[in-house]
Tab-separated table of C-alpha atoms in Angstrom:
chain	number	residue	atom	x	y	z
A	503	MET	CA	55.529	-143.885	43.512
A	504	THR	CA	57.959	-146.642	42.870
A	505	ALA	CA	60.708	-146.201	44.868
A	506	LEU	CA	57.317	-144.728	48.154
A	507	ARG	CA	55.817	-148.742	47.388
A	508	LEU	CA	59.293	-150.682	47.931
A	509	LEU	CA	59.857	-148.164	51.965
A	510	ALA	CA	56.062	-148.646	52.608
A	511	ALA	CA	56.759	-152.722	51.847
A	512	CYS	CA	59.797	-152.100	54.891
A	513	VAL	CA	58.787	-150.441	57.327
A	514	LEU	CA	54.541	-151.078	57.583
A	515	LEU	CA	55.469	-154.970	58.765
A	516	LEU	CA	57.798	-153.893	61.103
A	517	SER	CA	56.145	-151.402	62.559
A	518	ALA	CA	53.075	-153.001	62.680
A	519	GLY	CA	54.203	-153.889	65.725
A	520	SER	CA	53.843	-150.828	68.133
A	521	ALA	CA	49.460	-151.650	67.555
A	522	PRO	CA	48.754	-148.891	69.503
A	523	VAL	CA	45.893	-150.288	72.813
A	524	MET	CA	48.011	-153.460	74.224
A	525	ALA	CA	50.465	-153.501	76.386
A	526	GLN	CA	53.482	-154.414	74.058
A	527	ASN	CA	53.685	-157.953	75.568
A	528	ALA	CA	49.800	-158.320	75.955
A	529	ARG	CA	50.336	-157.752	72.166
A	530	THR	CA	53.249	-160.800	71.906
A	531	ALA	CA	51.177	-163.236	73.549
A	532	LEU	CA	48.427	-162.878	71.477
A	533	CYS	CA	49.252	-164.374	68.236
A	534	PRO	CA	53.082	-164.894	68.915
A	535	ASP	CA	53.249	-166.130	65.786
A	536	GLY	CA	52.878	-163.962	63.880
A	537	TYR	CA	54.098	-161.250	65.287
A	538	ALA	CA	57.568	-163.527	65.114
A	539	ALA	CA	56.710	-164.007	60.694
A	540	MET	CA	56.094	-159.875	61.081
A	541	ILE	CA	59.257	-159.795	62.971
A	542	ASP	CA	60.709	-162.137	60.266
A	543	GLY	CA	59.671	-160.053	57.234
A	544	ASN	CA	57.626	-162.690	56.248
A	545	ALA	CA	54.331	-160.772	54.976
A	546	GLU	CA	52.717	-164.879	53.692
A	547	ARG	CA	53.721	-166.385	56.484
A	548	ALA	CA	52.494	-163.607	58.476
A	549	ILE	CA	48.746	-163.483	57.136
A	550	SER	CA	48.138	-166.826	57.258
A	551	GLU	CA	48.620	-166.782	61.046
A	552	LEU	CA	46.544	-163.398	61.927
A	553	ARG	CA	44.344	-165.006	59.925
A	554	ALA	CA	44.102	-168.501	62.424
A	555	CYS	CA	44.677	-166.241	65.188
A	556	LEU	CA	41.443	-164.228	64.532
A	557	SER	CA	39.243	-167.141	63.186
A	558	ALA	CA	40.085	-169.352	66.238
A	559	ARG	CA	37.695	-167.817	69.610
A	560	LEU	CA	36.543	-164.575	69.964
A	561	HIS	CA	38.546	-161.685	71.146
A	562	PRO	CA	37.574	-158.604	73.275
A	563	TRP	CA	37.858	-155.884	70.432
A	564	GLU	CA	41.012	-154.290	71.887
A	565	ALA	CA	42.983	-157.043	71.063
A	566	GLU	CA	40.991	-157.627	67.739
A	567	ALA	CA	41.846	-153.984	66.883
A	568	GLU	CA	45.222	-155.228	67.215
A	569	LEU	CA	44.945	-158.639	65.455
A	570	ARG	CA	43.362	-156.090	63.013
A	571	VAL	CA	46.131	-154.216	62.912
A	572	ARG	CA	49.111	-156.057	62.343
A	573	LEU	CA	46.774	-158.318	59.494
A	574	GLY	CA	46.722	-155.058	57.292
A	575	ALA	CA	49.974	-154.277	57.638
A	576	ALA	CA	50.555	-157.422	56.343
A	577	GLN	CA	48.646	-157.812	52.969
A	578	LEU	CA	50.324	-153.597	52.379
A	579	ALA	CA	53.167	-155.554	52.673
A	580	LEU	CA	52.391	-158.367	50.374
A	581	GLY	CA	50.683	-156.028	47.970
A	582	ASP	CA	47.078	-156.569	48.875
A	583	ALA	CA	46.333	-152.896	49.110
A	584	GLN	CA	42.429	-154.327	48.824
A	585	GLY	CA	42.517	-156.987	51.083
A	586	ALA	CA	44.052	-153.939	53.283
A	587	LEU	CA	41.802	-151.255	52.639
A	588	LEU	CA	39.765	-153.739	54.025
A	589	THR	CA	40.668	-154.840	57.054
A	590	TYR	CA	41.116	-151.467	58.096
A	591	ASN	CA	37.607	-150.515	57.511
A	592	GLN	CA	36.484	-152.936	59.681
A	593	LEU	CA	39.585	-152.469	62.242
A	594	LEU	CA	37.710	-148.280	61.811
A	595	ALA	CA	34.208	-149.936	62.605
A	596	LEU	CA	35.187	-152.219	65.441
A	597	ILE	CA	36.302	-149.378	67.365
A	598	ALA	CA	33.382	-146.597	66.116
A	599	ASP	CA	31.318	-149.910	67.891
A	600	ASN	CA	32.949	-149.714	70.731
A	601	GLU	CA	33.220	-146.083	71.333
A	602	GLY	CA	37.103	-145.910	70.942
A	603	ASN	CA	38.892	-143.693	69.390
A	604	PRO	CA	39.215	-143.334	65.455
A	605	ASP	CA	41.787	-141.201	65.317
A	606	ILE	CA	44.756	-143.914	65.506
A	607	PRO	CA	47.959	-141.824	64.031
A	608	ILE	CA	49.366	-146.281	62.952
A	609	VAL	CA	45.775	-146.895	61.825
A	610	ARG	CA	44.966	-143.171	59.590
A	611	ARG	CA	48.588	-143.858	58.608
A	612	ASN	CA	48.352	-147.333	56.910
A	613	ARG	CA	45.091	-146.602	55.618
A	614	GLY	CA	46.678	-144.356	53.569
A	615	VAL	CA	48.599	-146.337	52.068
A	616	ALA	CA	45.625	-148.670	50.821
A	617	LEU	CA	43.749	-145.724	49.108
A	618	LEU	CA	46.849	-144.286	47.981
A	619	GLN	CA	48.234	-147.712	45.652
A	620	LEU	CA	44.265	-148.114	44.456
A	621	ASP	CA	45.327	-144.635	43.436
A	622	ARG	CA	42.854	-142.630	45.291
A	623	PRO	CA	44.254	-139.631	47.271
A	624	GLU	CA	42.042	-136.938	48.102
A	625	GLU	CA	41.006	-139.977	50.898
A	626	ALA	CA	44.400	-140.720	51.382
A	627	LEU	CA	45.634	-137.168	52.381
A	628	SER	CA	42.331	-136.836	54.602
A	629	ASP	CA	43.563	-140.154	56.662
A	630	LEU	CA	47.164	-138.787	56.564
A	631	LEU	CA	47.072	-135.855	58.006
A	632	ILE	CA	45.478	-137.473	61.128
A	633	ALA	CA	48.109	-140.166	61.310
A	634	GLU	CA	50.198	-136.103	61.277
A	635	ARG	CA	48.646	-134.073	64.100
A	636	GLY	CA	49.128	-137.844	65.830
A	637	MET	CA	52.845	-138.847	64.870
A	638	PRO	CA	54.237	-135.245	63.534
A	639	ARG	CA	57.158	-135.916	63.985
A	640	ASP	CA	57.633	-139.510	61.968
A	641	ASP	CA	59.284	-138.879	58.505
A	642	PHE	CA	57.634	-141.666	57.399
A	643	ILE	CA	54.301	-140.038	56.849
A	644	GLN	CA	55.812	-136.730	55.956
A	645	ILE	CA	57.146	-138.731	52.740
A	646	LEU	CA	53.128	-140.226	52.490
A	647	LEU	CA	52.293	-136.914	51.975
A	648	GLY	CA	54.547	-135.716	49.968
A	649	GLY	CA	54.108	-139.189	46.870
A	650	VAL	CA	49.404	-137.844	47.858
A	651	TYR	CA	50.701	-134.505	47.538
A	652	MET	CA	52.745	-134.863	44.055
A	653	GLU	CA	49.603	-137.552	43.137
A	654	LEU	CA	47.242	-134.826	43.084
A	655	ASP	CA	50.040	-132.264	41.267
A	656	ARG	CA	49.774	-130.029	44.731
A	657	GLY	CA	53.891	-130.413	43.019
A	658	THR	CA	54.992	-127.453	46.066
A	659	GLU	CA	53.465	-129.330	49.377
A	660	ALA	CA	55.578	-131.552	48.065
A	661	ILE	CA	58.533	-130.296	48.851
A	662	ALA	CA	57.385	-128.213	51.680
A	663	ALA	CA	56.514	-132.506	53.197
A	664	TYR	CA	60.064	-133.844	51.566
A	665	ASP	CA	61.653	-130.934	53.943
A	666	ASN	CA	60.236	-132.208	56.257
A	667	ALA	CA	61.276	-135.754	55.722
A	668	VAL	CA	65.019	-134.599	55.243
A	669	ARG	CA	64.384	-132.382	58.801
A	670	LEU	CA	62.940	-135.364	60.398
A	671	ALA	CA	65.317	-138.333	59.118
A	672	PRO	CA	69.137	-136.062	57.595
A	673	ASP	CA	70.386	-139.782	57.091
A	674	SER	CA	67.196	-141.950	55.880
A	675	PRO	CA	67.242	-141.390	51.150
A	676	GLY	CA	63.512	-141.947	51.778
A	677	GLY	CA	63.465	-137.437	51.938
A	678	TRP	CA	65.955	-137.094	49.392
A	679	ILE	CA	64.540	-139.635	46.626
A	680	GLY	CA	61.122	-138.596	47.268
A	681	ARG	CA	62.909	-134.470	46.879
A	682	SER	CA	64.121	-135.604	44.301
A	683	ALA	CA	61.212	-136.573	41.993
A	684	ALA	CA	59.570	-133.595	43.076
A	685	PHE	CA	62.066	-131.429	41.870
A	686	ILE	CA	61.591	-132.673	38.353
A	687	GLU	CA	57.944	-132.437	38.118
A	688	LEU	CA	58.308	-128.532	39.102
A	689	ASP	CA	61.605	-128.723	36.446
A	690	LEU	CA	63.628	-128.566	39.113
A	691	MET	CA	66.747	-130.260	37.502
A	692	ASP	CA	69.813	-129.141	39.495
A	693	ARG	CA	67.858	-129.406	42.884
A	694	ALA	CA	66.347	-132.757	41.214
A	695	VAL	CA	69.891	-134.230	40.950
A	696	GLU	CA	71.371	-133.107	43.810
A	697	ASP	CA	69.079	-134.883	45.891
A	698	GLY	CA	69.285	-137.333	44.440
A	699	ARG	CA	73.536	-137.898	45.544
A	700	GLU	CA	72.506	-137.250	48.286
A	701	ALA	CA	70.435	-139.872	48.702
A	702	VAL	CA	73.146	-142.732	47.082
A	703	SER	CA	75.951	-140.687	49.100
A	704	ILE	CA	73.510	-142.319	51.834
A	705	ALA	CA	72.342	-145.368	50.835
A	706	PRO	CA	74.657	-146.155	48.429
A	707	GLU	CA	73.070	-150.158	47.819
A	708	ASP	CA	69.983	-148.946	47.543
A	709	GLY	CA	68.261	-149.836	44.301
A	710	SER	CA	65.571	-146.534	44.843
A	711	ALA	CA	68.245	-144.266	45.421
A	712	LEU	CA	70.316	-145.166	42.639
A	713	ASN	CA	67.044	-144.827	40.382
A	714	ALA	CA	66.650	-141.284	41.956
A	715	LEU	CA	69.391	-140.507	40.537
A	716	CYS	CA	69.639	-142.444	37.782
A	717	TRP	CA	65.893	-140.354	36.242
A	718	ALA	CA	67.468	-137.346	37.200
A	719	LEU	CA	70.067	-137.120	35.151
A	720	VAL	CA	67.639	-139.101	32.244
A	721	ARG	CA	65.147	-136.270	33.102
A	722	ALA	CA	68.572	-132.680	33.038
A	723	GLU	CA	69.357	-134.429	29.464
A	724	ARG	CA	72.464	-135.170	31.185
A	725	ALA	CA	72.139	-139.803	31.132
A	726	ALA	CA	75.978	-139.644	30.490
A	727	GLU	CA	77.159	-138.733	33.226
A	728	GLY	CA	75.043	-141.353	35.269
A	729	MET	CA	75.094	-144.507	33.172
A	730	ASP	CA	77.375	-146.161	36.052
A	731	ILE	CA	75.085	-145.323	38.279
A	732	CYS	CA	71.603	-147.322	36.698
A	733	HIS	CA	72.916	-150.395	35.260
A	734	ALA	CA	73.677	-149.815	39.289
A	735	ALA	CA	69.663	-148.962	40.212
A	736	ALA	CA	68.379	-152.509	37.629
A	737	GLU	CA	71.042	-154.816	38.800
A	738	ALA	CA	69.059	-154.283	42.543
A	739	GLU	CA	66.224	-154.212	41.709
A	740	PRO	CA	66.060	-156.424	37.954
A	741	GLU	CA	62.690	-157.247	38.104
A	742	VAL	CA	60.499	-153.720	39.534
A	743	GLY	CA	59.821	-151.648	35.823
A	744	GLU	CA	60.205	-148.406	36.116
A	745	ILE	CA	64.087	-148.587	37.528
A	746	VAL	CA	64.713	-151.046	34.469
A	747	HIS	CA	62.720	-148.095	32.885
A	748	SER	CA	65.590	-145.216	33.985
A	749	LEU	CA	68.258	-147.327	32.307
A	750	ALA	CA	65.580	-147.960	28.786
A	751	ALA	CA	65.640	-144.290	29.196
A	752	ALA	CA	69.762	-143.525	29.622
A	753	LEU	CA	70.795	-145.884	27.348
A	754	GLU	CA	68.863	-143.765	24.604
A	755	GLN	CA	69.151	-141.388	25.909
A	756	THR	CA	73.060	-141.461	24.443
A	757	GLY	CA	72.061	-143.995	21.303
A	758	GLU	CA	72.305	-147.413	22.737
A	759	THR	CA	68.536	-147.826	20.719
A	760	GLU	CA	68.524	-151.677	20.564
A	761	GLU	CA	68.810	-152.382	23.997
A	762	ALA	CA	67.176	-149.270	24.871
A	763	ARG	CA	64.217	-151.081	23.591
A	764	ARG	CA	65.242	-153.982	24.338
A	765	LEU	CA	64.500	-153.161	28.371
A	766	PHE	CA	61.339	-150.353	27.183
A	767	ALA	CA	59.715	-153.480	26.014
A	768	ARG	CA	60.808	-155.331	29.715
A	769	ALA	CA	59.798	-152.405	31.828
A	770	TYR	CA	56.422	-152.441	30.743
A	771	GLU	CA	56.638	-156.430	30.565
A	772	LEU	CA	57.228	-156.413	34.793
A	773	SER	CA	55.169	-153.368	34.699
A	774	PRO	CA	51.682	-153.418	32.016
A	775	ASP	CA	49.696	-151.072	34.269
A	776	ASN	CA	52.355	-147.740	34.295
A	777	GLN	CA	51.347	-145.822	31.741
A	778	THR	CA	55.076	-143.867	31.156
A	779	LEU	CA	55.949	-147.445	30.733
A	780	ALA	CA	53.123	-148.853	28.201
A	781	ASP	CA	53.791	-145.429	26.327
A	782	ASP	CA	57.950	-145.306	25.597
A	783	TYR	CA	57.229	-149.587	25.183
A	784	ALA	CA	54.672	-148.703	21.999
A	785	ARG	CA	57.160	-145.562	20.593
A	786	THR	CA	59.668	-147.430	20.312
A	787	ARG	CA	57.655	-150.596	19.140
A	788	ALA	CA	56.983	-147.830	16.623
A	789	ASP	CA	60.322	-146.486	15.810
A	790	ASN	CA	61.568	-150.588	14.641
A	791	GLY	CA	58.387	-150.127	11.915
A	792	ASN	CA	56.445	-153.397	14.547
C-alpha cells in the first residue's frame, strides 16, 4: 500500500488536467493559477488557488465540475483523503443535479483512491470497476484494483489486475511492485523476488522499487543478498516508515540486532498507524527488556 500511495500522489495531481467536461483551453483559462500549480506539482498552492476560483463567483455547472476534479486530485496528492472524498461526493451530486453522466472514469478512479486510503476497499472497488470500464487500458487503474483486491484478501484477483498493469505498461515499475507484493501474500517468494528485480531494473533509483525487492528478499529469508538494495531504498525514502521497516527487518535477519531495533523504532515513529510496524516495535522493545 505504501508504494500505491506514493504513486497516487504523483499520478493524480498531474492527470487531473485531463478533466472530463470542457476543452483543454477552457480548462486552462478557467483557473490559470490553479492549473499552473498542478503542472508544477504544488498541491498546497493548487488547493488554495482552486478554492479561490470556486468561491470567487458562480460558475456554470460544467466549469464547477472541472474545478472540483482538480481540487480533489490536489487534496489526494497532499494526503487529505477525507477532504478529497467530500469534494468528489459534492461533484457527483452536482452532476446528478444537472442530469450529467456520473460514471466519468477519472472521477470514479480518484474517488476510489480516496476510499482506499480511508480503508474502505469495498466502496473503492465499486468506483474502480466503473473507472476500468471507461478506461480499460489505464495501467494505473489496474494497479489500484490490485491494491483493493489485496486489501480484500483476494490475492488471485490482485495478481490478475497487476498482470494487466504489467501488460499495459511493462516499462513502468508500478505493476511489477504491486505484483511482487501480491506474490508475497500468496507465499510465492521466488516470483516476488523476480518481480522486485524487474522493478529495480526499470527504476534503479526509485525508493518504492528498491523496497519491493528488499522486502521480497526479507520475506524469502534471503536478506543477506539484498542489504545494499535495502540501504539504497531507505536512503531514497528516509521518511517512509514502511521502507525504513524493511531495512530494519533485513538487519535483524542478518544479525545486526541493535541497529535493527533502532530502525524499528524509527519506522514506528514515522508510521504509527501501521499495525505491522507497531507490532515489530513492541516486539523488539520487549526483547530488549524495555
